[in-house]
């Protein structure tokens, strides 16, 4: 069975995408959130990034051709911005830490 044939992979990919879309929509209102709302948003983003990091690691570790092609496509896309996948995750961590620091009392 191929990597993308897995029901678990399909469900997690769908859930990640939906959760990401929801958070991005919600993020447009971030400036209007109170302190607690901002904390909750940051926590949800951290959780999503960890799920995404694990999901991508599954791709990297898979021997499935399509999974490997997906990893290569991501690397190629990020390379156009001068980034690696690790740098992308690192940058998100820096951004989330900065957001946390801004809401400290």
Short mmCIF file of C-alpha atoms in Angstrom, two decimals:
data_model
loop_
_atom_site.label_atom_id
_atom_site.label_comp_id
_atom_site.label_asym_id
_atom_site.label_seq_id
_atom_site.Cartn_x
_atom_site.Cartn_y
_atom_site.Cartn_z
CA UNK A 1 0.00 0.00 0.00
CA UNK A 2 1.25 3.47 -0.89
CA UNK A 3 1.76 6.19 1.67
CA UNK A 4 -1.21 8.21 0.42
CA UNK A 5 -3.45 5.14 0.29
CA UNK A 6 -3.44 4.97 4.07
CA UNK A 7 -6.73 6.07 5.64
CA UNK A 8 -4.80 7.43 8.63
CA UNK A 9 -2.55 9.56 6.41
CA UNK A 10 -5.52 10.88 4.43
CA UNK A 11 -7.47 11.76 7.58
CA UNK A 12 -4.51 13.47 9.25
CA UNK A 13 -3.69 15.44 6.09
CA UNK A 14 -7.31 16.58 5.81
CA UNK A 15 -7.49 17.50 9.50
CA UNK A 16 -4.16 19.39 9.37
CA UNK A 17 -5.31 21.36 6.33
CA UNK A 18 -8.69 22.18 7.87
CA UNK A 19 -7.15 23.20 11.19
CA UNK A 20 -4.55 25.34 9.41
CA UNK A 21 -7.23 27.06 7.31
CA UNK A 22 -9.33 27.75 10.41
CA UNK A 23 -6.41 29.17 12.35
CA UNK A 24 -5.34 31.38 9.45
CA UNK A 25 -8.87 32.74 9.16
CA UNK A 26 -8.99 33.33 12.90
CA UNK A 27 -5.51 34.88 12.79
CA UNK A 28 -6.87 37.73 10.72
CA UNK A 29 -8.63 38.89 13.88
CA UNK A 30 -5.60 38.33 16.15
CA UNK A 31 -5.13 42.04 16.84
CA UNK A 32 -8.66 42.22 18.28
CA UNK A 33 -8.12 39.34 20.74
CA UNK A 34 -7.70 39.99 24.42
CA UNK A 35 -4.63 38.60 26.18
CA UNK A 36 -6.26 35.21 26.91
CA UNK A 37 -7.49 34.91 23.33
CA UNK A 38 -3.98 35.58 22.03
CA UNK A 39 -2.55 32.95 24.40
CA UNK A 40 -5.08 30.40 23.16
CA UNK A 41 -4.31 31.24 19.51
CA UNK A 42 -0.56 30.85 20.08
CA UNK A 43 -1.08 27.51 21.85
CA UNK A 44 -3.20 26.23 18.95
CA UNK A 45 -0.53 27.34 16.47
CA UNK A 46 2.15 25.55 18.50
CA UNK A 47 0.06 22.38 18.56
CA UNK A 48 -0.56 22.60 14.82
CA UNK A 49 3.13 23.14 14.05
CA UNK A 50 4.07 20.09 16.14
CA UNK A 51 1.49 17.96 14.32
CA UNK A 52 2.80 19.25 11.00
CA UNK A 53 6.41 18.54 12.00
CA UNK A 54 5.46 14.92 12.88
CA UNK A 55 3.46 14.54 9.68
CA UNK A 56 6.40 15.76 7.59
CA UNK A 57 8.76 13.40 9.42
CA UNK A 58 6.51 10.52 8.37
CA UNK A 59 6.94 11.64 4.76
CA UNK A 60 10.71 11.84 5.15
CA UNK A 61 10.96 8.40 6.71
CA UNK A 62 8.66 6.72 4.23
CA UNK A 63 10.17 4.77 1.39
CA UNK A 64 7.07 5.41 -0.72
CA UNK A 65 7.92 7.19 -3.98
CA UNK A 66 5.03 9.67 -3.73
CA UNK A 67 5.93 10.56 -0.16
CA UNK A 68 9.51 11.23 -1.22
CA UNK A 69 8.28 13.33 -4.16
CA UNK A 70 6.17 15.38 -1.76
CA UNK A 71 9.20 16.04 0.43
CA UNK A 72 11.21 17.07 -2.64
CA UNK A 73 8.44 19.40 -3.81
CA UNK A 74 8.32 21.07 -0.41
CA UNK A 75 12.09 21.49 -0.37
CA UNK A 76 12.01 22.95 -3.89
CA UNK A 77 9.24 25.39 -3.00
CA UNK A 78 10.97 26.51 0.19
CA UNK A 79 14.30 26.77 -1.64
CA UNK A 80 12.73 29.44 -3.84
CA UNK A 81 12.47 31.51 -0.67
CA UNK A 82 15.97 30.54 0.44
CA UNK A 83 14.71 28.19 3.17
CA UNK A 84 14.90 24.58 4.18
CA UNK A 85 12.02 22.78 5.94
CA UNK A 86 13.96 23.03 9.21
CA UNK A 87 14.44 26.76 8.75
CA UNK A 88 10.70 27.10 8.11
CA UNK A 89 9.93 25.39 11.43
CA UNK A 90 12.62 27.40 13.21
CA UNK A 91 11.18 30.65 11.85
CA UNK A 92 7.71 29.69 13.03
CA UNK A 93 9.09 28.99 16.51
CA UNK A 94 10.80 32.40 16.56
CA UNK A 95 7.57 34.08 15.46
CA UNK A 96 5.51 32.28 18.10
CA UNK A 97 8.06 33.13 20.83
CA UNK A 98 7.91 36.79 19.79
CA UNK A 99 4.12 36.69 19.90
CA UNK A 100 4.29 35.19 23.40
CA UNK A 101 6.71 37.88 24.57
CA UNK A 102 4.39 40.61 23.28
CA UNK A 103 1.50 39.41 25.47
CA UNK A 104 3.48 39.00 28.70
CA UNK A 105 2.08 41.17 31.52
#
